[in-house]
Amino acid sequence: MSHTRLKKSGGSLVMTVPAAARDTLHLHEGQELTVKVEDQKLVLEPAVRRPKYTLEELLAHCDFDAPLSEEERAWLDAPPVGRELL
């Protein structure tokens, strides 16, 4: 088990990750982590970035011939409730 000390940097606290933990977890400088608190413990996990798609990529996966659900049809047929322009 290793110990580390918190240091103040601006309005945040900075923690140094000991080399043994860094190597075991394959962490590297600049890597983004998600920080959570669970049961009074600090939990760090690799951040998972959701891919960003262009409108063209999203539309390429749409089936424009698919039938509308009842909810979608009701939404399309609903009268305006504000100042929408049709």
XYZ file of C-alpha atoms in Angstrom:
86
model
C 0.000 0.000 0.000
C 1.244 3.473 -0.859
C 0.421 6.816 0.670
C 0.115 10.170 -1.025
C -0.395 13.722 0.146
C -2.909 16.252 -1.144
C -1.586 19.620 -2.298
C -3.508 22.793 -3.007
C -3.459 24.156 -6.546
C -5.714 27.160 -7.075
C -9.133 26.218 -5.736
C -8.543 22.476 -6.105
C -6.632 19.739 -4.351
C -4.105 17.739 -6.339
C -3.188 14.136 -5.572
C 0.017 12.514 -6.764
C -0.503 8.926 -7.917
C 2.407 6.777 -6.716
C 4.475 5.197 -9.502
C 3.535 1.647 -8.468
C -0.194 2.434 -8.750
C 0.367 4.314 -12.018
C 2.182 1.354 -13.547
C -0.275 -1.257 -12.258
C -3.264 0.694 -13.589
C -1.496 1.783 -16.803
C -2.230 5.455 -16.143
C -0.531 8.178 -18.155
C -0.163 11.939 -18.051
C -3.131 13.753 -19.557
C -5.472 10.770 -19.174
C -8.995 11.790 -18.158
C -10.614 10.097 -15.173
C -14.138 10.094 -13.789
C -14.201 10.954 -10.075
C -16.940 9.495 -7.861
C -17.514 9.157 -4.132
C -18.918 5.783 -3.048
C -19.290 4.746 0.595
C -16.992 7.569 1.716
C -14.296 6.415 -0.729
C -12.856 8.277 -3.680
C -13.245 6.167 -6.829
C -11.325 7.032 -9.994
C -12.171 5.359 -13.295
C -10.990 5.978 -16.847
C -13.337 8.485 -18.475
C -15.339 7.025 -21.337
C -15.919 9.538 -24.080
C -19.049 9.150 -26.118
C -18.326 9.419 -29.816
C -19.474 12.576 -31.570
C -21.393 11.982 -34.770
C -22.149 14.357 -37.600
C -25.746 14.870 -38.680
C -24.921 12.992 -41.875
C -23.697 9.965 -39.887
C -26.802 9.960 -37.693
C -29.187 10.249 -40.635
C -27.388 7.403 -42.432
C -28.699 5.052 -39.719
C -32.314 6.260 -39.869
C -35.063 4.230 -41.491
C -37.329 6.907 -42.918
C -39.828 4.256 -44.035
C -40.336 2.899 -40.509
C -43.919 3.281 -39.253
C -44.545 5.896 -36.568
C -45.566 4.785 -33.090
C -48.873 5.997 -31.648
C -46.964 8.428 -29.438
C -45.029 9.876 -32.383
C -48.204 10.193 -34.466
C -50.021 11.934 -31.566
C -47.115 14.364 -31.183
C -47.119 15.207 -34.888
C -50.900 15.639 -34.973
C -51.112 17.727 -31.782
C -52.200 21.360 -32.138
C -49.679 24.134 -31.412
C -49.364 25.053 -27.740
C -47.281 28.193 -28.119
C -46.026 30.314 -30.961
C -44.644 27.530 -33.153
C -44.495 28.122 -36.860
C -45.571 25.319 -39.159
